[in-house]
Coordinates of C-alpha atoms and ligand atoms in Angstrom, one line a residue:
X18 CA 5.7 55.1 1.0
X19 CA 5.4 51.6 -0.9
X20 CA 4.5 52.3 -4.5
X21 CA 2.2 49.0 -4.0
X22 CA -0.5 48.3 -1.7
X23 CA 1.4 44.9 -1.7
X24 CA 4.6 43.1 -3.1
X25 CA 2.1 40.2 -4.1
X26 CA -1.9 39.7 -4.8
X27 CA -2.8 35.6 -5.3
X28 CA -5.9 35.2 -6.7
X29 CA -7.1 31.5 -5.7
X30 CA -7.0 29.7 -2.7
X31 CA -5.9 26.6 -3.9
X32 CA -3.2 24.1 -4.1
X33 CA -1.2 26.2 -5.6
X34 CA -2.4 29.9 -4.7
X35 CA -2.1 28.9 -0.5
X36 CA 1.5 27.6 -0.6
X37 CA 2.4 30.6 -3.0
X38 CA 1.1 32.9 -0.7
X39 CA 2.7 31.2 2.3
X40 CA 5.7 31.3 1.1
X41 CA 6.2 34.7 0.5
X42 CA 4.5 35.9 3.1
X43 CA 7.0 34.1 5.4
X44 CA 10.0 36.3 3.3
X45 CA 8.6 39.4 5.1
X46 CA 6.6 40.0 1.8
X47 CA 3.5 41.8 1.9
X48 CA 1.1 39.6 0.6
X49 CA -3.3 39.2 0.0
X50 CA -4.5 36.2 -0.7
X51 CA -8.1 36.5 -2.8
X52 CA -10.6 33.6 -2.9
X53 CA -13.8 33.6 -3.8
X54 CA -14.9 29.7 -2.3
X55 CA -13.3 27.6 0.4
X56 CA -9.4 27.8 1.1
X57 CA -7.8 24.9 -0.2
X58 CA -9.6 25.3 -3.7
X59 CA -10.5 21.9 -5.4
X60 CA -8.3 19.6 -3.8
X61 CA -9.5 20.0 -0.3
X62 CA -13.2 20.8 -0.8
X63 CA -13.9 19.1 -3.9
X64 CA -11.0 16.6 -5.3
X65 CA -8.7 14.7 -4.2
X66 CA -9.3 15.0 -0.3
X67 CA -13.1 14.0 -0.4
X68 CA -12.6 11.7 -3.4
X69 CA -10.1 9.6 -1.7
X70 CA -12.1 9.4 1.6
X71 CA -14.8 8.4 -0.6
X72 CA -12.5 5.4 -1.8
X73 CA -12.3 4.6 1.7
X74 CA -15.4 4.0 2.4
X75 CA -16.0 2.0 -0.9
X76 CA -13.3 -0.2 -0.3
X77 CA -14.7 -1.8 3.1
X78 CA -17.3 -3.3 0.8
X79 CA -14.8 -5.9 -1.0
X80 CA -13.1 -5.9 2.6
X81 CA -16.1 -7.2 4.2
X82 CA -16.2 -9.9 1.4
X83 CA -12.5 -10.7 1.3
X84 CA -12.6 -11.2 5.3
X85 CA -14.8 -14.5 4.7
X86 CA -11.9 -16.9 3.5
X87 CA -9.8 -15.8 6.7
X88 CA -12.6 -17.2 8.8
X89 CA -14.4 -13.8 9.7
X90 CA -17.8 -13.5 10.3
X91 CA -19.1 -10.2 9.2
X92 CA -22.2 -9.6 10.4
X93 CA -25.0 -7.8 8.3
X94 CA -23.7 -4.4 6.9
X95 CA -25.8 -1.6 5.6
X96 CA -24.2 1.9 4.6
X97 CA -25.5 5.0 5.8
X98 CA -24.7 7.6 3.2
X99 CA -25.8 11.0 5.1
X100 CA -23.1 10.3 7.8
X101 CA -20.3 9.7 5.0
X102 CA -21.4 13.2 3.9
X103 CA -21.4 14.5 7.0
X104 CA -18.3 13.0 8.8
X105 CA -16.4 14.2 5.0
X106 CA -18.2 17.5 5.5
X107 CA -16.4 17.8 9.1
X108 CA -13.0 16.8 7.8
X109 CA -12.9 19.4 4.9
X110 CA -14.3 22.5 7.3
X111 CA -11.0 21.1 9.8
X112 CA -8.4 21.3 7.0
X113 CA -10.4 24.5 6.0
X114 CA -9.6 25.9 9.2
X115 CA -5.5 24.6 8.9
X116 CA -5.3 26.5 5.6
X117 CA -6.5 29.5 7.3
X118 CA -4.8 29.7 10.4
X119 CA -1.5 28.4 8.2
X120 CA -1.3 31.7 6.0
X121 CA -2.3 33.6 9.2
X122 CA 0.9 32.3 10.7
X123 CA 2.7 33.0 7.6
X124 CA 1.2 36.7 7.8
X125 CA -0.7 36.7 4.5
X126 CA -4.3 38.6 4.5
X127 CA -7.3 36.9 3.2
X128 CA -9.6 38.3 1.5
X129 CA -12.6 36.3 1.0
X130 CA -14.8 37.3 -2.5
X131 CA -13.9 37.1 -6.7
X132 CA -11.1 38.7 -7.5
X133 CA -10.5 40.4 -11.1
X134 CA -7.9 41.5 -12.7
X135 CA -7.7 45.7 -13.2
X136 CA -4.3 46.1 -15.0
X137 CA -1.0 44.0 -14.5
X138 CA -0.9 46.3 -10.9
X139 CA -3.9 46.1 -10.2
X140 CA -6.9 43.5 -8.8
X141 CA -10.3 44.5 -8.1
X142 CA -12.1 42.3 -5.1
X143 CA -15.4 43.0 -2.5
X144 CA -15.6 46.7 -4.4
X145 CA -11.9 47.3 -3.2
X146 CA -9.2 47.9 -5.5
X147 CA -5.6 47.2 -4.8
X148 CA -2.1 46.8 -6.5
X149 CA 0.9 45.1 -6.2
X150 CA 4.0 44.8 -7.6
X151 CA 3.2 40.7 -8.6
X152 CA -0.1 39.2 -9.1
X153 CA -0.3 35.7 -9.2
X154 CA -3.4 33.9 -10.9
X155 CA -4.1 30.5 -9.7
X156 CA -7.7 29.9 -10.2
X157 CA -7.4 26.4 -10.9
X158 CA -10.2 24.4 -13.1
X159 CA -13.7 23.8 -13.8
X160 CA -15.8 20.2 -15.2
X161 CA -16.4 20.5 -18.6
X162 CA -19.7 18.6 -19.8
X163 CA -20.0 18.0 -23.9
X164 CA -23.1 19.8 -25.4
X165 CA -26.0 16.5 -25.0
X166 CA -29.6 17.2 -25.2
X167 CA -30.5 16.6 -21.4
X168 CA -26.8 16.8 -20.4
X169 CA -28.2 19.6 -17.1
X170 CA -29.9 16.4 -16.0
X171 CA -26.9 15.3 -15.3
X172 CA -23.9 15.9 -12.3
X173 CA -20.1 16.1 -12.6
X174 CA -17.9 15.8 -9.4
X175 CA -18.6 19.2 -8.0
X176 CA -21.7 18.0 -7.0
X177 CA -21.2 14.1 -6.3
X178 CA -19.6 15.2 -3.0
X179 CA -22.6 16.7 -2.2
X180 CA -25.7 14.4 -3.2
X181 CA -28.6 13.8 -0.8
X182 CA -28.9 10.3 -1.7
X183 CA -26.8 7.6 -2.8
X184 CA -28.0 6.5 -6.2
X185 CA -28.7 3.3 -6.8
X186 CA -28.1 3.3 -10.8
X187 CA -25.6 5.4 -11.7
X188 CA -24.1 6.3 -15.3
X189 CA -19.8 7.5 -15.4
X190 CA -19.5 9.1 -18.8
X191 CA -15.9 9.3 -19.5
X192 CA -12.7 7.5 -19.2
X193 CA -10.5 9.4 -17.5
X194 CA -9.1 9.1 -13.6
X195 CA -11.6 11.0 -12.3
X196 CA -14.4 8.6 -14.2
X197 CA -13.0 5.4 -13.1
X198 CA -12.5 6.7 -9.9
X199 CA -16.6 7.6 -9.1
X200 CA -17.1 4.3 -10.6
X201 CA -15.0 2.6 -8.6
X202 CA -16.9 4.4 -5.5
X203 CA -20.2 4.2 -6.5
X204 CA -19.9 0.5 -7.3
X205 CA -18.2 0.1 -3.6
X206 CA -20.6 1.1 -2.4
X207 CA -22.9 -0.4 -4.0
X208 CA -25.1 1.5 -6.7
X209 CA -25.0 -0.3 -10.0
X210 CA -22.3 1.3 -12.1
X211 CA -22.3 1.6 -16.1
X212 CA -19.0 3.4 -17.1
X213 CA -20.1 4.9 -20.9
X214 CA -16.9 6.1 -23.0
X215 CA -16.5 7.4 -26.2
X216 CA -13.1 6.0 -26.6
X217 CA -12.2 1.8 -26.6
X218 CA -9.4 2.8 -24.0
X219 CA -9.6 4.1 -20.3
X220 CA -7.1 6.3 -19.2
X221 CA -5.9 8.1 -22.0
X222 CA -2.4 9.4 -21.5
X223 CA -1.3 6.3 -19.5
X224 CA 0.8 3.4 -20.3
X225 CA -2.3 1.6 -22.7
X226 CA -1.8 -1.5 -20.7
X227 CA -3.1 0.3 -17.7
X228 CA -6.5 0.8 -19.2
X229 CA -7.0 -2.8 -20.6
X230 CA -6.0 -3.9 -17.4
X231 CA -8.3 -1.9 -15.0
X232 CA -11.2 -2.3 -17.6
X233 CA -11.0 -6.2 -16.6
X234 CA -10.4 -5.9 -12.9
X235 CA -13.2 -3.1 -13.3
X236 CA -15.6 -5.4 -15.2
X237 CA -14.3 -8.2 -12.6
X238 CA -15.4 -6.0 -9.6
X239 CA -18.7 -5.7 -11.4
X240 CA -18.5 -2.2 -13.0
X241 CA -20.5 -2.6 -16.6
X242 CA -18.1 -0.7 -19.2
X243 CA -19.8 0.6 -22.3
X244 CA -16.8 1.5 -24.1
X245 CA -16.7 3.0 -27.7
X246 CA -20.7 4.3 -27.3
X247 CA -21.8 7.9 -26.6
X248 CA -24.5 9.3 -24.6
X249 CA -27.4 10.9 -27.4
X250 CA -29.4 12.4 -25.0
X251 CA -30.6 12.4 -21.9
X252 CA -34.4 12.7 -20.5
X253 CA -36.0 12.8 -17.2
X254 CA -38.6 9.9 -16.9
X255 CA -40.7 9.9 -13.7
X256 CA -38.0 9.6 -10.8
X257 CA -35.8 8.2 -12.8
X258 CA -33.2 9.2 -15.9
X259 CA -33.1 7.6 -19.5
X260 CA -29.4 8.1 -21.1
X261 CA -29.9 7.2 -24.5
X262 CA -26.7 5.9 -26.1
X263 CA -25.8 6.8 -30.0
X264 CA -26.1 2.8 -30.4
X265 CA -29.9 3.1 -29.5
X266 CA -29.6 1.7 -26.6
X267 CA -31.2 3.1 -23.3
X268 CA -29.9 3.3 -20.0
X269 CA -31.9 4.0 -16.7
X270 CA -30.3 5.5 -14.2
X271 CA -31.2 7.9 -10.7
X272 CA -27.5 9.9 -11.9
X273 CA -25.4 10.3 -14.7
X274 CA -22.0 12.1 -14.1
X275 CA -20.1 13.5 -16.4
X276 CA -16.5 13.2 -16.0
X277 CA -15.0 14.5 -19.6
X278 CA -12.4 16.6 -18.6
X279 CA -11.7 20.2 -17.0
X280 CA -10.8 23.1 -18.4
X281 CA -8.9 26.3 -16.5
X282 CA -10.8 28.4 -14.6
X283 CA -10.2 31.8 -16.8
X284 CA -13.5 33.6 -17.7
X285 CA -14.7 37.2 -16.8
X286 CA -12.0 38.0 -14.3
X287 CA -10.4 40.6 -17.0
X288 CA -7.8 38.5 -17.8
X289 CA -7.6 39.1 -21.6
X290 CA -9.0 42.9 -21.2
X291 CA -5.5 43.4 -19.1
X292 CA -3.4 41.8 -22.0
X293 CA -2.9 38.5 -20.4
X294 CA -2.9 35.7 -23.4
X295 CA -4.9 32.5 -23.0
X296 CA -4.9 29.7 -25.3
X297 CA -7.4 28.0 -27.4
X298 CA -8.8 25.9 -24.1
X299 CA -9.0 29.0 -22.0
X300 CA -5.6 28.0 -20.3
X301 CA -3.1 30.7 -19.5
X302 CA -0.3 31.1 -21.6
X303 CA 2.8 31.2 -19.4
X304 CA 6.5 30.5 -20.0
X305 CA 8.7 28.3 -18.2
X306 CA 9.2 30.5 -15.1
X307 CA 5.5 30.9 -15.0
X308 CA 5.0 34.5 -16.5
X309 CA 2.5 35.3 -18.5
X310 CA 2.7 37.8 -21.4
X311 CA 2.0 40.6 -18.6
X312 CA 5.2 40.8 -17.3
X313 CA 4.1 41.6 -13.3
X314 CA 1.2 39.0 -13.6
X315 CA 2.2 35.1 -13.1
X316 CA 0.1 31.9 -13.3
X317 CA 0.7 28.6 -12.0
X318 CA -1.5 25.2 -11.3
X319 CA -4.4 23.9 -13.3
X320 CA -4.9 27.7 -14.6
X321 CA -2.1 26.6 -16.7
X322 CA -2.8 23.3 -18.0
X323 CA 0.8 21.7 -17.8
X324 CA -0.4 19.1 -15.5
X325 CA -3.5 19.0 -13.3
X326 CA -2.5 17.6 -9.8
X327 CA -1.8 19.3 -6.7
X328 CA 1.6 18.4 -6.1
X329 CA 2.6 19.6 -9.4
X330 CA 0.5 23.2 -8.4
X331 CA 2.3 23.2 -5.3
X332 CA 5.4 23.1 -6.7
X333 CA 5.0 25.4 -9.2
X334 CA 4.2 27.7 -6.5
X335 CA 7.2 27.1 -4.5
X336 CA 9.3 27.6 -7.8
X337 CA 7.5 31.0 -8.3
X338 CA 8.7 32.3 -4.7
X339 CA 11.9 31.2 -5.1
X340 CA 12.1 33.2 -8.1
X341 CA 9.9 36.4 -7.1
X342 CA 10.9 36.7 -3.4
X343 CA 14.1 34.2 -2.6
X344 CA 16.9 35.6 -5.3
X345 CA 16.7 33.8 -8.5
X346 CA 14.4 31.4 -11.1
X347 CA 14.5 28.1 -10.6
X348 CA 13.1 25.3 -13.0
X349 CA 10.2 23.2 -12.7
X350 CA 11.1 20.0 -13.4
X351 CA 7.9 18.0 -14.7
X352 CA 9.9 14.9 -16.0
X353 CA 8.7 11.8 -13.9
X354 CA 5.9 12.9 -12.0
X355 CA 4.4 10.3 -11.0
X356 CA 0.6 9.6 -10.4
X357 CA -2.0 7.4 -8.9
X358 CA -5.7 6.8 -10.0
X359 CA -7.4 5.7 -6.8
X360 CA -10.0 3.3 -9.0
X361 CA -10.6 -0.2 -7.5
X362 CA -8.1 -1.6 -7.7
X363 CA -5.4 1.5 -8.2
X364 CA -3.4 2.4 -10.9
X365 CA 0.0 4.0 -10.4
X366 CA 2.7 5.2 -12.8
X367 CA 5.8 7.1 -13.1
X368 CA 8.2 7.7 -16.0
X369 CA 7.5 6.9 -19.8
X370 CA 4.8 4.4 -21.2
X371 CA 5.8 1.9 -23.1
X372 CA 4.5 3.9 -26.4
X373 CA 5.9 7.2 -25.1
X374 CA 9.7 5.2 -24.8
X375 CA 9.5 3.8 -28.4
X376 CA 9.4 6.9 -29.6
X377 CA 11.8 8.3 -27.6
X378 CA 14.0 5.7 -27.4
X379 CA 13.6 3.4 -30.5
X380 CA 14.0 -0.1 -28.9
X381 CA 12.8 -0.8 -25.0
X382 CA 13.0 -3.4 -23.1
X383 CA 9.6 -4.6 -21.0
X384 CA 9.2 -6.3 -18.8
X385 CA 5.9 -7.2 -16.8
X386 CA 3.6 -9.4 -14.8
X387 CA 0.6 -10.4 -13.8
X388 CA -0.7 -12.6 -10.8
X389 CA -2.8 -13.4 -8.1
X390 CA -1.6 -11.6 -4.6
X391 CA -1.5 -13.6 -1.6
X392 CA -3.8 -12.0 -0.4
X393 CA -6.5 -13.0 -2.8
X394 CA -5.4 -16.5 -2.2
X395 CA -7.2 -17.0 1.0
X396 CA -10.1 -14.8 0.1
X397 CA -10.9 -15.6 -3.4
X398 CA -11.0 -12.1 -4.6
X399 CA -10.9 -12.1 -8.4
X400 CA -8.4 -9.3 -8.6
X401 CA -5.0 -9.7 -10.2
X402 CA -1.9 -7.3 -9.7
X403 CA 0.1 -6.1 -13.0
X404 CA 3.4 -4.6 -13.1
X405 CA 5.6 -2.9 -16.0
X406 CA 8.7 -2.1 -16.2
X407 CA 9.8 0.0 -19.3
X408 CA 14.1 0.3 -20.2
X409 CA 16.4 1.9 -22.1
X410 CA 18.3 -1.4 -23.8
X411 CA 21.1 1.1 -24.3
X412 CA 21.6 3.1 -20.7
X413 CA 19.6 -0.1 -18.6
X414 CA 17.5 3.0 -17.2
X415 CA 14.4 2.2 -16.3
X416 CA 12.2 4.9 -18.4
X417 CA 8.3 4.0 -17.1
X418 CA 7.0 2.0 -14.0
X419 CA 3.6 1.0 -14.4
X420 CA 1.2 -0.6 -11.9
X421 CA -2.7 -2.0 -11.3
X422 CA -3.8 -3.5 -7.9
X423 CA -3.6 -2.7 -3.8
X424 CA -1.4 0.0 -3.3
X425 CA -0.4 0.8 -6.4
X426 CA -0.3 4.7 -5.0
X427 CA 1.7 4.0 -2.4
X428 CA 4.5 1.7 -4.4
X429 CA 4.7 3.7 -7.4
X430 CA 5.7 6.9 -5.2
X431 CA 9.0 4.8 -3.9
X432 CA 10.0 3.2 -7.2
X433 CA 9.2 7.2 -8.5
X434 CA 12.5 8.2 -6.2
X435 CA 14.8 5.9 -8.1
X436 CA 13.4 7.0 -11.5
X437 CA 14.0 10.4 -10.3
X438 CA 17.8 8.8 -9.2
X439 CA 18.3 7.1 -12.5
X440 CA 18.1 4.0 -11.5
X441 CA 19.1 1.3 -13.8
X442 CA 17.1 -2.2 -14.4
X443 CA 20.6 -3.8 -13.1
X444 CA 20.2 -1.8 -9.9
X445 CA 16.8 -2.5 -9.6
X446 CA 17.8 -6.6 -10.0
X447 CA 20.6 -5.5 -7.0
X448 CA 17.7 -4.4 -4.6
X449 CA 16.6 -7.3 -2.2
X450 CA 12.9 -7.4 -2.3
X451 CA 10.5 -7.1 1.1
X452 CA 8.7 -11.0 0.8
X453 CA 6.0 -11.5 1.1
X454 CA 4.4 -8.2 -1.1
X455 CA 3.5 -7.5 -4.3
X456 CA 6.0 -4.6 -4.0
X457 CA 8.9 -7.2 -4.1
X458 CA 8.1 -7.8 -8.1
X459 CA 9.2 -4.7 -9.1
X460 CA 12.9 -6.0 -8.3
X461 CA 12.7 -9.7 -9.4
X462 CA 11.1 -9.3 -13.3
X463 CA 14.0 -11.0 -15.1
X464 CA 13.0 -12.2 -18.4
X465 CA 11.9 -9.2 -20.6
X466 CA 8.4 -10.3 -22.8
X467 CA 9.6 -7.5 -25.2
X468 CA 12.9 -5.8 -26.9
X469 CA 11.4 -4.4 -29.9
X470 CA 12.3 -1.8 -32.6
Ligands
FAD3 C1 -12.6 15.0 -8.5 C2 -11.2 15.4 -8.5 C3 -10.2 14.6 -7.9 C4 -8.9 14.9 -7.9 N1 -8.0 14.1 -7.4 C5 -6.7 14.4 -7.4 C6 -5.7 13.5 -6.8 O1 -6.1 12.5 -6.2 N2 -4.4 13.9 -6.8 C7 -4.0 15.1 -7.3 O2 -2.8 15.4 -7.3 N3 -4.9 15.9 -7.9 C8 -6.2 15.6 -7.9 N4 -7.1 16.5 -8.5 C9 -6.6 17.7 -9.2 C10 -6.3 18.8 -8.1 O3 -7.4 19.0 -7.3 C11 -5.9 20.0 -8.9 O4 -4.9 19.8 -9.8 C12 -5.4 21.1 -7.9 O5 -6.4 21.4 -7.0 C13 -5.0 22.4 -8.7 O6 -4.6 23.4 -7.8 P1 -4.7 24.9 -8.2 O7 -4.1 25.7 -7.1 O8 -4.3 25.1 -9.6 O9 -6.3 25.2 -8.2 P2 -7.5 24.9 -7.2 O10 -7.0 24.0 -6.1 O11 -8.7 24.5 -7.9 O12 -7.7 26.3 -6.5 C14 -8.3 27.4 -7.3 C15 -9.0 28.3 -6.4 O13 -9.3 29.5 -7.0 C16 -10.5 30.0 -6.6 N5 -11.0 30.9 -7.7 C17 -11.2 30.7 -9.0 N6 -11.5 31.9 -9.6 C18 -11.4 32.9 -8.7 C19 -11.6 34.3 -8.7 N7 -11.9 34.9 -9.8 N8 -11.4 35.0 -7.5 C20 -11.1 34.3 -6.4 N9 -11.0 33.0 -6.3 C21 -11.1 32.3 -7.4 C22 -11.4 28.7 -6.5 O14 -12.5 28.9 -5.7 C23 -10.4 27.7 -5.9 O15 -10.5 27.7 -4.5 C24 -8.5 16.2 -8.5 C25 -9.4 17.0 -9.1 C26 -10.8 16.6 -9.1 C27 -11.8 17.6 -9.7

């Protein structure tokens, strides 16, 4: 008889919690997987899956627009929001389905309701109670919205993805990805957008030329930025929504969205009754091979609060299973991950900003640039591409690469495999670049605007 009911209890369906599970169930592990939503957790039902169809759709608007100066006739356009919804709606309860039938073909159970944890053996879930010789938590993370008179008036993303109409005014308050992302959306498609911040600087944690710059292209697209002003209060007035700013200004808006951060997903599930330590944010305290101060019980993902993106959850799962199930720990390696913020236009970055390497590093060398794409030659768009290179004077490594405009996503994960490499600035200068793209930049900045101490 097993002393366990299984070798391994997930609790959260997530990014992390689904490839986990699949993993070791495809050892021959016995292995329940507990979730109390949709499988796929935020990412497929409500993150970076509908958010980046949503982007999509926005971007046809400046496509229509940019088609003009090739000699294209668009005829009129009108946007039908309810069919967005609906056609997103149909994509996520497909991939809902793939998660399902993926962990059934690994031969992990399901169980769908809230799971909570009994003991470090033991998980309590649809008024059953079972053990196992591993639980892992990966709940994943919830919006957080500051304490504002009025603030229930308002939405955070959780329920953007679901609204009835599309608003026609709309208020971001916050300046992080996910802010300048629904900005970038709504204002695509075509709601008036005021992006209110708190701070003078988007994208907090980035390179801080990447903020400046998008706030320009953002404010170029036609995104009003209130940046350095706070949201007082909020009322309801008739149909509509007064923000009032801390400035004494009001705003009217049909939405305000919150976007000011997340925070892991930890409460009333008996963590801290069974001994499992959390930290100040609610986060779960977990060393580097993710174990938590309950020896049996692990935690991985946004539960943890290293780094909130899915491939970084996926991968901590995969480093779990090795550990648990395929003979020996293995180290997650979090240095250059790199990232994308799919605002109009994107952002991407990998490595070390240009603050991050001076302190590092002492001296770096930069080098960067900023121009007009072919592209927006022909079609008069008002958008302009930068690219950053940050280096080590003394090893020519290329610490940071730093990017606004088309693509940025999809270049930055390239140039991210020869940071990964090591690559040198010399080697960079060695590699032929693809003409004509933007891309080809990256490996033709020669003059560095900066070698400083
Ligand atoms: C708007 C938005 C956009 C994003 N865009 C991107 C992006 O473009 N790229 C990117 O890399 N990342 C993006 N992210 C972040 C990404 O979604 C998360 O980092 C990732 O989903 C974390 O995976 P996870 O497994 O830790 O948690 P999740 O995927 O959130 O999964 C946690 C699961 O646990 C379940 N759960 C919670 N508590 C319980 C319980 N007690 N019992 C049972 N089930 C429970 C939840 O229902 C959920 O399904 C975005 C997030 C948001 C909100």
């Amino acid at each position: 008889m097993a002393r366990y009911d299984y070798d391994l209890i997930t609790i959260g369906g997530g990014s992390g919690g689904v490839r986990a599970s699949r993993l070791a169930a495809a050892t021959g592990a016995r292995v329940a997987l507990i979730e109390e939503g949709r499988l796929g957790g935020t990412c497929v039902n409500a993150g970076c899956i509908p958010k980046k169809l949503f982007s999509y759709a926005a971007h046809f608007a400046s496509d229509f627009t940019d088609a003009a100066g090739y000699g294209w006739d668009v005829g009129a356009r009108s946007f039908d929001w309810p069919r967005l919804i609906a056609n997103k709606d149909r994509e996520i309860a497909r991939l809902n389905g793939v998660y399902g039938r993926l962990l059934d073909a690994a031969g992990a159970e399901v169980i769908f309701a809230r799971g909570r944890l009994v003991d470090g053996h033991t998980v309590e879930a649809g008024g059953r109670r079972m053990s196992a010789q591993h639980i892992l938590v990966a709940t994943g993370s919830r919006p957080v919205v500051p304490r504002v008179p009025g603030a229930e008036l308002a939405i955070t993303s959780d329920q953007a993805f679901h609204l009835e109409r599309l608003p026609q005014r709309v208020i971001l308050v916050g300046g992080g990805y996910i802010a300048v992302e629904f900005a970038s959306i709504f204002n695509g498609l075509g709601s008036r957008v005021t992006l209110v911040h708190r701070r003078e600087q988007m994208l907090r944690g980035f390179d801080d030329e990447l903020g400046s710059v998008l706030a320009e292209e953002m404010a170029a697209h036609g995104v009003t930025l209130r940046l350095g002003s706070q949201i007082a209060r909020i009322e309801r007035e008739k149909n509509a929504l007064a923000a009032h700013l801390e400035s004494g200004e009001v705003l009217a808006a049909d939405a305000v969205m919150y976007a000011t951060g997340r925070a892991p997903n930890t409460r009333d599930m008996g963590l801290e009754q069974a001994g499992v330590a959390l930290s100040d944010n609610g986060g779960i305290t977990a060393d580097e091979f993710f174990a938590t101060s309950v020896p049996s019980v692990y935690a991985i993902g946004d539960a943890i609060d290293r780094m909130m993106l899915t491939p970084v959850a996926i991968a901590e799962g995969a480093a779990l299973v090795q550990a648990l199930f395929k003979g020996g720990p293995r180290r997650m390696d979090y240095e250059n991950v790199p990232t994308a913020v799919f605002s109009h236009p994107n952002v991407g970055t990998v490595g070390l900003s240009e603050t991050e390497a001076r302190s590092r590093h002492g001296a770096v060398k930069v080098f960067k640039t900023r121009f007009r794409p072919l592209k927006a030659t022909l079609s008069g768009s008002p958008g302009r591409m930068f690219m950053k290179l940050v280096v080590d004077p003394g090893t020519d490594r290329v610490l940071g690469a730093h990017m606004v405009g088309d693509g940025a996503g999809e270049i930055i994960q390239g140039v991210a495999i020869a940071l990964k490499c090591g690559a040198t600035k010399s080697q960079f200068d060695a590699t032929i670049g693809i003409h004509p793209t933007s891309a080809e930049e990256f490996v033709t900045l020669r003059e560095p605007v900066a070698w400083s101490r």
